[in-house]
């Protein structure tokens, strides 16, 4: 099944939000996954998150959990190529 890019980005955002919520890291307690943007070649997924606590700690925790999150994407979303994850702080207008 083929998805439009916007649909795929939203699906990836939801999967990541659910998997991050399942992580038992206190630095990720108050964290929201706001947006996910896939690069044109599909090699990089930029994930914009909003941390209501320690933003730096949350970004470090997400970077450490990247392997587990990519494995979750592999299990739950059909993709030809798994993207590398890049976690960025959410701003009102991400660039």
mmCIF file with all atom_site columns, C-alpha atoms in Angstrom:
data_model
loop_
_atom_site.group_PDB
_atom_site.id
_atom_site.type_symbol
_atom_site.label_atom_id
_atom_site.label_alt_id
_atom_site.label_comp_id
_atom_site.label_asym_id
_atom_site.label_entity_id
_atom_site.label_seq_id
_atom_site.pdbx_PDB_ins_code
_atom_site.Cartn_x
_atom_site.Cartn_y
_atom_site.Cartn_z
_atom_site.occupancy
_atom_site.B_iso_or_equiv
_atom_site.pdbx_formal_charge
_atom_site.auth_seq_id
_atom_site.auth_comp_id
_atom_site.auth_asym_id
_atom_site.auth_atom_id
_atom_site.pdbx_PDB_model_num
ATOM 1  C CA . UNK A 1 1  ? 0.000  0.000  0.000  1.00 0.00 ? 1  UNK A CA 1
ATOM 2  C CA . UNK A 1 2  ? 1.346  3.424  -0.953 1.00 0.00 ? 2  UNK A CA 1
ATOM 3  C CA . UNK A 1 3  ? 0.778  6.475  1.173  1.00 0.00 ? 3  UNK A CA 1
ATOM 4  C CA . UNK A 1 4  ? 0.934  10.136 0.364  1.00 0.00 ? 4  UNK A CA 1
ATOM 5  C CA . UNK A 1 5  ? 3.826  11.905 2.066  1.00 0.00 ? 5  UNK A CA 1
ATOM 6  C CA . UNK A 1 6  ? 1.593  13.850 4.487  1.00 0.00 ? 6  UNK A CA 1
ATOM 7  C CA . UNK A 1 7  ? -0.253 10.666 5.484  1.00 0.00 ? 7  UNK A CA 1
ATOM 8  C CA . UNK A 1 8  ? 3.016  8.809  6.002  1.00 0.00 ? 8  UNK A CA 1
ATOM 9  C CA . UNK A 1 9  ? 4.485  11.628 8.103  1.00 0.00 ? 9  UNK A CA 1
ATOM 10 C CA . UNK A 1 10 ? 1.387  11.659 10.309 1.00 0.00 ? 10 UNK A CA 1
ATOM 11 C CA . UNK A 1 11 ? 1.503  7.884  10.705 1.00 0.00 ? 11 UNK A CA 1
ATOM 12 C CA . UNK A 1 12 ? 5.186  8.038  11.673 1.00 0.00 ? 12 UNK A CA 1
ATOM 13 C CA . UNK A 1 13 ? 4.431  10.846 14.144 1.00 0.00 ? 13 UNK A CA 1
ATOM 14 C CA . UNK A 1 14 ? 1.702  8.773  15.812 1.00 0.00 ? 14 UNK A CA 1
ATOM 15 C CA . UNK A 1 15 ? 3.859  5.645  16.006 1.00 0.00 ? 15 UNK A CA 1
ATOM 16 C CA . UNK A 1 16 ? 6.731  7.592  17.544 1.00 0.00 ? 16 UNK A CA 1
ATOM 17 C CA . UNK A 1 17 ? 4.428  9.352  20.027 1.00 0.00 ? 17 UNK A CA 1
ATOM 18 C CA . UNK A 1 18 ? 3.065  6.002  21.217 1.00 0.00 ? 18 UNK A CA 1
ATOM 19 C CA . UNK A 1 19 ? 6.499  4.399  21.461 1.00 0.00 ? 19 UNK A CA 1
ATOM 20 C CA . UNK A 1 20 ? 8.026  7.378  23.275 1.00 0.00 ? 20 UNK A CA 1
ATOM 21 C CA . UNK A 1 21 ? 5.171  7.270  25.774 1.00 0.00 ? 21 UNK A CA 1
ATOM 22 C CA . UNK A 1 22 ? 6.010  3.603  26.420 1.00 0.00 ? 22 UNK A CA 1
ATOM 23 C CA . UNK A 1 23 ? 9.652  4.417  27.233 1.00 0.00 ? 23 UNK A CA 1
ATOM 24 C CA . UNK A 1 24 ? 10.278 4.442  30.945 1.00 0.00 ? 24 UNK A CA 1
ATOM 25 C CA . UNK A 1 25 ? 12.603 7.424  31.049 1.00 0.00 ? 25 UNK A CA 1
ATOM 26 C CA . UNK A 1 26 ? 11.645 10.197 33.485 1.00 0.00 ? 26 UNK A CA 1
ATOM 27 C CA . UNK A 1 27 ? 13.155 12.823 31.160 1.00 0.00 ? 27 UNK A CA 1
ATOM 28 C CA . UNK A 1 28 ? 10.385 12.022 28.657 1.00 0.00 ? 28 UNK A CA 1
ATOM 29 C CA . UNK A 1 29 ? 7.496  12.375 31.103 1.00 0.00 ? 29 UNK A CA 1
ATOM 30 C CA . UNK A 1 30 ? 6.072  15.632 29.727 1.00 0.00 ? 30 UNK A CA 1
ATOM 31 C CA . UNK A 1 31 ? 6.908  15.392 26.041 1.00 0.00 ? 31 UNK A CA 1
ATOM 32 C CA . UNK A 1 32 ? 4.733  15.909 22.975 1.00 0.00 ? 32 UNK A CA 1
ATOM 33 C CA . UNK A 1 33 ? 5.617  14.852 19.431 1.00 0.00 ? 33 UNK A CA 1
ATOM 34 C CA . UNK A 1 34 ? 4.341  17.820 17.435 1.00 0.00 ? 34 UNK A CA 1
ATOM 35 C CA . UNK A 1 35 ? 5.408  17.048 13.881 1.00 0.00 ? 35 UNK A CA 1
ATOM 36 C CA . UNK A 1 36 ? 7.431  14.637 11.768 1.00 0.00 ? 36 UNK A CA 1
ATOM 37 C CA . UNK A 1 37 ? 8.931  15.604 8.413  1.00 0.00 ? 37 UNK A CA 1
ATOM 38 C CA . UNK A 1 38 ? 10.437 13.096 6.045  1.00 0.00 ? 38 UNK A CA 1
ATOM 39 C CA . UNK A 1 39 ? 13.263 14.249 3.776  1.00 0.00 ? 39 UNK A CA 1
ATOM 40 C CA . UNK A 1 40 ? 12.600 14.046 0.007  1.00 0.00 ? 40 UNK A CA 1
ATOM 41 C CA . UNK A 1 41 ? 14.793 10.942 -0.317 1.00 0.00 ? 41 UNK A CA 1
ATOM 42 C CA . UNK A 1 42 ? 13.274 9.306  2.780  1.00 0.00 ? 42 UNK A CA 1
ATOM 43 C CA . UNK A 1 43 ? 16.640 8.930  4.516  1.00 0.00 ? 43 UNK A CA 1
ATOM 44 C CA . UNK A 1 44 ? 15.963 11.328 7.396  1.00 0.00 ? 44 UNK A CA 1
ATOM 45 C CA . UNK A 1 45 ? 12.911 11.846 9.580  1.00 0.00 ? 45 UNK A CA 1
ATOM 46 C CA . UNK A 1 46 ? 13.002 15.142 11.466 1.00 0.00 ? 46 UNK A CA 1
ATOM 47 C CA . UNK A 1 47 ? 10.888 14.775 14.592 1.00 0.00 ? 47 UNK A CA 1
ATOM 48 C CA . UNK A 1 48 ? 9.826  17.991 16.307 1.00 0.00 ? 48 UNK A CA 1
ATOM 49 C CA . UNK A 1 49 ? 9.130  17.549 20.007 1.00 0.00 ? 49 UNK A CA 1
ATOM 50 C CA . UNK A 1 50 ? 7.988  19.875 22.751 1.00 0.00 ? 50 UNK A CA 1
ATOM 51 C CA . UNK A 1 51 ? 9.353  19.144 26.210 1.00 0.00 ? 51 UNK A CA 1
ATOM 52 C CA . UNK A 1 52 ? 7.548  20.822 29.083 1.00 0.00 ? 52 UNK A CA 1
ATOM 53 C CA . UNK A 1 53 ? 10.426 20.100 31.418 1.00 0.00 ? 53 UNK A CA 1
ATOM 54 C CA . UNK A 1 54 ? 14.134 19.679 30.709 1.00 0.00 ? 54 UNK A CA 1
ATOM 55 C CA . UNK A 1 55 ? 14.370 20.067 26.920 1.00 0.00 ? 55 UNK A CA 1
ATOM 56 C CA . UNK A 1 56 ? 18.066 19.166 26.664 1.00 0.00 ? 56 UNK A CA 1
ATOM 57 C CA . UNK A 1 57 ? 17.589 16.046 28.797 1.00 0.00 ? 57 UNK A CA 1
ATOM 58 C CA . UNK A 1 58 ? 14.596 14.977 26.730 1.00 0.00 ? 58 UNK A CA 1
ATOM 59 C CA . UNK A 1 59 ? 16.519 15.362 23.458 1.00 0.00 ? 59 UNK A CA 1
ATOM 60 C CA . UNK A 1 60 ? 19.419 13.331 24.893 1.00 0.00 ? 60 UNK A CA 1
ATOM 61 C CA . UNK A 1 61 ? 17.028 10.585 26.026 1.00 0.00 ? 61 UNK A CA 1
ATOM 62 C CA . UNK A 1 62 ? 15.438 10.448 22.575 1.00 0.00 ? 62 UNK A CA 1
ATOM 63 C CA . UNK A 1 63 ? 18.832 10.230 20.877 1.00 0.00 ? 63 UNK A CA 1
ATOM 64 C CA . UNK A 1 64 ? 19.743 7.285  23.122 1.00 0.00 ? 64 UNK A CA 1
ATOM 65 C CA . UNK A 1 65 ? 16.437 5.557  22.312 1.00 0.00 ? 65 UNK A CA 1
ATOM 66 C CA . UNK A 1 66 ? 16.759 6.005  18.531 1.00 0.00 ? 66 UNK A CA 1
ATOM 67 C CA . UNK A 1 67 ? 17.479 2.323  17.864 1.00 0.00 ? 67 UNK A CA 1
ATOM 68 C CA . UNK A 1 68 ? 14.395 1.189  19.764 1.00 0.00 ? 68 UNK A CA 1
ATOM 69 C CA . UNK A 1 69 ? 12.237 3.794  18.017 1.00 0.00 ? 69 UNK A CA 1
ATOM 70 C CA . UNK A 1 70 ? 13.500 2.823  14.556 1.00 0.00 ? 70 UNK A CA 1
ATOM 71 C CA . UNK A 1 71 ? 12.766 -0.836 15.403 1.00 0.00 ? 71 UNK A CA 1
ATOM 72 C CA . UNK A 1 72 ? 9.209  0.168  16.332 1.00 0.00 ? 72 UNK A CA 1
ATOM 73 C CA . UNK A 1 73 ? 8.808  1.970  13.000 1.00 0.00 ? 73 UNK A CA 1
ATOM 74 C CA . UNK A 1 74 ? 10.085 -1.149 11.233 1.00 0.00 ? 74 UNK A CA 1
ATOM 75 C CA . UNK A 1 75 ? 7.485  -3.298 13.017 1.00 0.00 ? 75 UNK A CA 1
ATOM 76 C CA . UNK A 1 76 ? 4.525  -0.989 12.550 1.00 0.00 ? 76 UNK A CA 1
ATOM 77 C CA . UNK A 1 77 ? 5.012  0.880  9.252  1.00 0.00 ? 77 UNK A CA 1
ATOM 78 C CA . UNK A 1 78 ? 5.912  -0.608 5.896  1.00 0.00 ? 78 UNK A CA 1
ATOM 79 C CA . UNK A 1 79 ? 8.797  1.315  4.369  1.00 0.00 ? 79 UNK A CA 1
ATOM 80 C CA . UNK A 1 80 ? 11.321 0.431  1.696  1.00 0.00 ? 80 UNK A CA 1
ATOM 81 C CA . UNK A 1 81 ? 14.048 2.168  3.656  1.00 0.00 ? 81 UNK A CA 1
ATOM 82 C CA . UNK A 1 82 ? 14.096 3.028  7.334  1.00 0.00 ? 82 UNK A CA 1
ATOM 83 C CA . UNK A 1 83 ? 14.908 6.666  8.007  1.00 0.00 ? 83 UNK A CA 1
ATOM 84 C CA . UNK A 1 84 ? 17.473 7.955  10.445 1.00 0.00 ? 84 UNK A CA 1
ATOM 85 C CA . UNK A 1 85 ? 15.788 9.946  13.212 1.00 0.00 ? 85 UNK A CA 1
ATOM 86 C CA . UNK A 1 86 ? 16.655 13.528 14.074 1.00 0.00 ? 86 UNK A CA 1
ATOM 87 C CA . UNK A 1 87 ? 15.006 15.020 17.161 1.00 0.00 ? 87 UNK A CA 1
ATOM 88 C CA . UNK A 1 88 ? 14.583 18.784 17.191 1.00 0.00 ? 88 UNK A CA 1
ATOM 89 C CA . UNK A 1 89 ? 12.912 21.185 19.610 1.00 0.00 ? 89 UNK A CA 1
ATOM 90 C CA . UNK A 1 90 ? 9.494  22.370 18.455 1.00 0.00 ? 90 UNK A CA 1
ATOM 91 C CA . UNK A 1 91 ? 9.085  26.000 17.608 1.00 0.00 ? 91 UNK A CA 1
ATOM 92 C CA . UNK A 1 92 ? 5.875  27.646 16.413 1.00 0.00 ? 92 UNK A CA 1
ATOM 93 C CA . UNK A 1 93 ? 7.195  27.616 12.837 1.00 0.00 ? 93 UNK A CA 1
ATOM 94 C CA . UNK A 1 94 ? 9.775  24.824 12.323 1.00 0.00 ? 94 UNK A CA 1
ATOM 95 C CA . UNK A 1 95 ? 12.192 25.618 9.525  1.00 0.00 ? 95 UNK A CA 1
#
